[in-house]
mmCIF file of the C-alpha atoms, coordinates in Angstrom:
data_MODEL
# 
_entry.id   MODEL 
# 
loop_
_atom_site.group_PDB 
_atom_site.id 
_atom_site.type_symbol 
_atom_site.label_atom_id 
_atom_site.label_alt_id 
_atom_site.label_comp_id 
_atom_site.label_asym_id 
_atom_site.label_entity_id 
_atom_site.label_seq_id 
_atom_site.pdbx_PDB_ins_code 
_atom_site.Cartn_x 
_atom_site.Cartn_y 
_atom_site.Cartn_z 
_atom_site.occupancy 
_atom_site.B_iso_or_equiv 
_atom_site.pdbx_formal_charge 
_atom_site.auth_seq_id 
_atom_site.auth_comp_id 
_atom_site.auth_asym_id 
_atom_site.auth_atom_id 
_atom_site.pdbx_PDB_model_num 
ATOM 1   C CA . MET A 1 1   ? 78.702  72.035  102.984 1.00 0.00 ? 1   MET A CA 1 
ATOM 2   C CA . CYS A 1 2   ? 81.171  70.680  100.630 1.00 0.00 ? 2   CYS A CA 1 
ATOM 3   C CA . ARG A 1 3   ? 83.247  72.534  98.997  1.00 0.00 ? 3   ARG A CA 1 
ATOM 4   C CA . CYS A 1 4   ? 84.826  71.375  95.888  1.00 0.00 ? 4   CYS A CA 1 
ATOM 5   C CA . ALA A 1 5   ? 86.183  74.056  94.490  1.00 0.00 ? 5   ALA A CA 1 
ATOM 6   C CA . ALA A 1 6   ? 89.888  75.832  95.562  1.00 0.00 ? 6   ALA A CA 1 
ATOM 7   C CA . ALA A 1 7   ? 90.366  79.082  95.950  1.00 0.00 ? 7   ALA A CA 1 
ATOM 8   C CA . VAL A 1 8   ? 92.788  81.502  95.531  1.00 0.00 ? 8   VAL A CA 1 
ATOM 9   C CA . PRO A 1 9   ? 94.231  83.229  98.675  1.00 0.00 ? 9   PRO A CA 1 
ATOM 10  C CA . GLY A 1 10  ? 92.407  87.105  97.796  1.00 0.00 ? 10  GLY A CA 1 
ATOM 11  C CA . GLY A 1 11  ? 89.182  85.518  95.846  1.00 0.00 ? 11  GLY A CA 1 
ATOM 12  C CA . GLU A 1 12  ? 89.281  86.404  92.265  1.00 0.00 ? 12  GLU A CA 1 
ATOM 13  C CA . GLY A 1 13  ? 90.353  89.978  92.590  1.00 0.00 ? 13  GLY A CA 1 
ATOM 14  C CA . GLY A 1 14  ? 93.104  88.974  94.448  1.00 0.00 ? 14  GLY A CA 1 
ATOM 15  C CA . PHE A 1 15  ? 94.428  86.853  91.819  1.00 0.00 ? 15  PHE A CA 1 
ATOM 16  C CA . ALA A 1 16  ? 93.944  89.410  89.328  1.00 0.00 ? 16  ALA A CA 1 
ATOM 17  C CA . ARG A 1 17  ? 96.078  91.759  91.554  1.00 0.00 ? 17  ARG A CA 1 
ATOM 18  C CA . TYR A 1 18  ? 98.880  89.293  92.161  1.00 0.00 ? 18  TYR A CA 1 
ATOM 19  C CA . LEU A 1 19  ? 98.882  88.502  88.262  1.00 0.00 ? 19  LEU A CA 1 
ATOM 20  C CA . ALA A 1 20  ? 99.136  92.300  87.023  1.00 0.00 ? 20  ALA A CA 1 
ATOM 21  C CA . ARG A 1 21  ? 101.790 92.948  89.710  1.00 0.00 ? 21  ARG A CA 1 
ATOM 22  C CA . VAL A 1 22  ? 103.442 89.564  88.875  1.00 0.00 ? 22  VAL A CA 1 
ATOM 23  C CA . ILE A 1 23  ? 103.475 89.737  84.724  1.00 0.00 ? 23  ILE A CA 1 
ATOM 24  C CA . ARG A 1 24  ? 106.280 91.346  82.723  1.00 0.00 ? 24  ARG A CA 1 
ATOM 25  C CA . TYR A 1 25  ? 105.209 91.860  79.486  1.00 0.00 ? 25  TYR A CA 1 
ATOM 26  C CA . PRO A 1 26  ? 108.530 90.489  77.272  1.00 0.00 ? 26  PRO A CA 1 
ATOM 27  C CA . VAL A 1 27  ? 110.206 93.228  75.377  1.00 0.00 ? 27  VAL A CA 1 
ATOM 28  C CA . ALA A 1 28  ? 109.816 91.105  71.719  1.00 0.00 ? 28  ALA A CA 1 
ATOM 29  C CA . ALA A 1 29  ? 105.921 90.746  72.182  1.00 0.00 ? 29  ALA A CA 1 
ATOM 30  C CA . PHE A 1 30  ? 105.842 94.867  73.479  1.00 0.00 ? 30  PHE A CA 1 
ATOM 31  C CA . ASN A 1 31  ? 108.126 95.875  70.369  1.00 0.00 ? 31  ASN A CA 1 
ATOM 32  C CA . ALA A 1 32  ? 106.122 93.376  68.079  1.00 0.00 ? 32  ALA A CA 1 
ATOM 33  C CA . LYS A 1 33  ? 102.898 95.098  69.458  1.00 0.00 ? 33  LYS A CA 1 
ATOM 34  C CA . VAL A 1 34  ? 101.631 91.210  70.324  1.00 0.00 ? 34  VAL A CA 1 
ATOM 35  C CA . GLN A 1 35  ? 98.183  91.605  72.536  1.00 0.00 ? 35  GLN A CA 1 
ATOM 36  C CA . GLY A 1 36  ? 95.934  88.606  72.771  1.00 0.00 ? 36  GLY A CA 1 
ATOM 37  C CA . ARG A 1 37  ? 94.636  86.192  75.895  1.00 0.00 ? 37  ARG A CA 1 
ATOM 38  C CA . ILE A 1 38  ? 96.867  82.911  76.865  1.00 0.00 ? 38  ILE A CA 1 
ATOM 39  C CA . ILE A 1 39  ? 94.494  80.061  78.398  1.00 0.00 ? 39  ILE A CA 1 
ATOM 40  C CA . ILE A 1 40  ? 96.498  78.573  80.921  1.00 0.00 ? 40  ILE A CA 1 
ATOM 41  C CA . THR A 1 41  ? 95.207  75.038  82.591  1.00 0.00 ? 41  THR A CA 1 
ATOM 42  C CA . PHE A 1 42  ? 96.984  73.878  85.841  1.00 0.00 ? 42  PHE A CA 1 
ATOM 43  C CA . VAL A 1 43  ? 96.027  71.096  88.816  1.00 0.00 ? 43  VAL A CA 1 
ATOM 44  C CA . VAL A 1 44  ? 95.667  72.964  92.548  1.00 0.00 ? 44  VAL A CA 1 
ATOM 45  C CA . GLU A 1 45  ? 96.960  70.050  94.759  1.00 0.00 ? 45  GLU A CA 1 
ATOM 46  C CA . LYS A 1 46  ? 95.760  68.500  97.899  1.00 0.00 ? 46  LYS A CA 1 
ATOM 47  C CA . ASP A 1 47  ? 97.965  70.921  99.559  1.00 0.00 ? 47  ASP A CA 1 
ATOM 48  C CA . GLY A 1 48  ? 97.041  73.826  97.326  1.00 0.00 ? 48  GLY A CA 1 
ATOM 49  C CA . THR A 1 49  ? 100.591 73.794  94.944  1.00 0.00 ? 49  THR A CA 1 
ATOM 50  C CA . LEU A 1 50  ? 99.836  73.964  91.169  1.00 0.00 ? 50  LEU A CA 1 
ATOM 51  C CA . SER A 1 51  ? 101.127 71.660  89.082  1.00 0.00 ? 51  SER A CA 1 
ATOM 52  C CA . ASN A 1 52  ? 100.583 69.981  85.479  1.00 0.00 ? 52  ASN A CA 1 
ATOM 53  C CA . ILE A 1 53  ? 100.680 73.912  84.321  1.00 0.00 ? 53  ILE A CA 1 
ATOM 54  C CA . LYS A 1 54  ? 99.833  74.303  80.595  1.00 0.00 ? 54  LYS A CA 1 
ATOM 55  C CA . VAL A 1 55  ? 99.390  76.936  77.835  1.00 0.00 ? 55  VAL A CA 1 
ATOM 56  C CA . LEU A 1 56  ? 95.881  75.429  76.030  1.00 0.00 ? 56  LEU A CA 1 
ATOM 57  C CA . ARG A 1 57  ? 95.850  78.924  73.833  1.00 0.00 ? 57  ARG A CA 1 
ATOM 58  C CA . GLY A 1 58  ? 98.784  80.706  73.649  1.00 0.00 ? 58  GLY A CA 1 
ATOM 59  C CA . ILE A 1 59  ? 100.024 83.992  71.520  1.00 0.00 ? 59  ILE A CA 1 
ATOM 60  C CA . GLY A 1 60  ? 103.767 83.487  71.292  1.00 0.00 ? 60  GLY A CA 1 
ATOM 61  C CA . SER A 1 61  ? 106.401 86.003  71.238  1.00 0.00 ? 61  SER A CA 1 
ATOM 62  C CA . SER A 1 62  ? 107.669 85.348  75.186  1.00 0.00 ? 62  SER A CA 1 
ATOM 63  C CA . CYS A 1 63  ? 103.732 85.779  75.968  1.00 0.00 ? 63  CYS A CA 1 
ATOM 64  C CA . ASP A 1 64  ? 103.140 82.270  76.702  1.00 0.00 ? 64  ASP A CA 1 
ATOM 65  C CA . GLU A 1 65  ? 106.039 81.549  78.866  1.00 0.00 ? 65  GLU A CA 1 
ATOM 66  C CA . GLU A 1 66  ? 106.472 84.468  81.286  1.00 0.00 ? 66  GLU A CA 1 
ATOM 67  C CA . ALA A 1 67  ? 102.191 83.660  81.829  1.00 0.00 ? 67  ALA A CA 1 
ATOM 68  C CA . ILE A 1 68  ? 103.672 80.233  82.864  1.00 0.00 ? 68  ILE A CA 1 
ATOM 69  C CA . ARG A 1 69  ? 106.031 81.876  85.275  1.00 0.00 ? 69  ARG A CA 1 
ATOM 70  C CA . ALA A 1 70  ? 103.746 84.428  86.704  1.00 0.00 ? 70  ALA A CA 1 
ATOM 71  C CA . ILE A 1 71  ? 101.795 81.291  87.581  1.00 0.00 ? 71  ILE A CA 1 
ATOM 72  C CA . LYS A 1 72  ? 104.652 78.866  88.522  1.00 0.00 ? 72  LYS A CA 1 
ATOM 73  C CA . ALA A 1 73  ? 105.354 82.170  91.142  1.00 0.00 ? 73  ALA A CA 1 
ATOM 74  C CA . CYS A 1 74  ? 101.684 81.680  92.615  1.00 0.00 ? 74  CYS A CA 1 
ATOM 75  C CA . PRO A 1 75  ? 101.089 81.210  96.491  1.00 0.00 ? 75  PRO A CA 1 
ATOM 76  C CA . PRO A 1 76  ? 99.605  78.171  97.129  1.00 0.00 ? 76  PRO A CA 1 
ATOM 77  C CA . TRP A 1 77  ? 95.919  78.309  96.946  1.00 0.00 ? 77  TRP A CA 1 
ATOM 78  C CA . LEU A 1 78  ? 93.314  77.082  99.478  1.00 0.00 ? 78  LEU A CA 1 
ATOM 79  C CA . PRO A 1 79  ? 92.710  73.060  98.365  1.00 0.00 ? 79  PRO A CA 1 
ATOM 80  C CA . GLY A 1 80  ? 89.150  71.893  97.373  1.00 0.00 ? 80  GLY A CA 1 
ATOM 81  C CA . MET A 1 81  ? 87.364  69.844  99.831  1.00 0.00 ? 81  MET A CA 1 
ATOM 82  C CA . GLN A 1 82  ? 84.858  67.134  99.011  1.00 0.00 ? 82  GLN A CA 1 
ATOM 83  C CA . LYS A 1 83  ? 83.383  64.951  101.962 1.00 0.00 ? 83  LYS A CA 1 
ATOM 84  C CA . GLY A 1 84  ? 85.580  66.952  104.644 1.00 0.00 ? 84  GLY A CA 1 
ATOM 85  C CA . LYS A 1 85  ? 89.004  65.813  102.642 1.00 0.00 ? 85  LYS A CA 1 
ATOM 86  C CA . PRO A 1 86  ? 91.170  67.573  100.143 1.00 0.00 ? 86  PRO A CA 1 
ATOM 87  C CA . VAL A 1 87  ? 91.140  66.898  96.404  1.00 0.00 ? 87  VAL A CA 1 
ATOM 88  C CA . ARG A 1 88  ? 92.766  68.088  93.729  1.00 0.00 ? 88  ARG A CA 1 
ATOM 89  C CA . VAL A 1 89  ? 91.176  70.521  91.222  1.00 0.00 ? 89  VAL A CA 1 
ATOM 90  C CA . GLN A 1 90  ? 91.621  71.464  87.629  1.00 0.00 ? 90  GLN A CA 1 
ATOM 91  C CA . TYR A 1 91  ? 91.395  74.977  86.811  1.00 0.00 ? 91  TYR A CA 1 
ATOM 92  C CA . SER A 1 92  ? 91.676  77.246  83.452  1.00 0.00 ? 92  SER A CA 1 
ATOM 93  C CA . VAL A 1 93  ? 92.611  80.750  83.705  1.00 0.00 ? 93  VAL A CA 1 
ATOM 94  C CA . PRO A 1 94  ? 92.511  83.389  80.630  1.00 0.00 ? 94  PRO A CA 1 
ATOM 95  C CA . ILE A 1 95  ? 95.844  85.739  81.015  1.00 0.00 ? 95  ILE A CA 1 
ATOM 96  C CA . ALA A 1 96  ? 95.653  89.151  79.178  1.00 0.00 ? 96  ALA A CA 1 
ATOM 97  C CA . PHE A 1 97  ? 98.513  90.681  77.744  1.00 0.00 ? 97  PHE A CA 1 
ATOM 98  C CA . SER A 1 98  ? 97.409  94.661  76.337  1.00 0.00 ? 98  SER A CA 1 
ATOM 99  C CA . LEU A 1 99  ? 99.110  97.290  75.227  1.00 0.00 ? 99  LEU A CA 1 
ATOM 100 C CA . GLY A 1 100 ? 96.058  99.485  75.876  1.00 0.00 ? 100 GLY A CA 1 
ATOM 101 C CA . LYS A 1 101 ? 94.342  101.962 73.933  1.00 0.00 ? 101 LYS A CA 1 
# 
């Protein structure tokens, strides 16, 4: 069996809970009522660490930097596996900044 995709410990739900716990709405963005979805891309390395973290689509007002900070602080993932060996895998994830209803 080949598991080519990398996996975050705790699954997608665990990753969403991690982001909800770690991300802090930047004060300037909150005061300016900036909302939106940021797309972050990164590489899960063979050892599970995250590298090449970049914003593909941002919303500014320090939200982009906060999303990058949260991804950089993320614990290691389970690396992708191909033919029984760890491989690098690129991921893109959306991170929403919302002030609520």
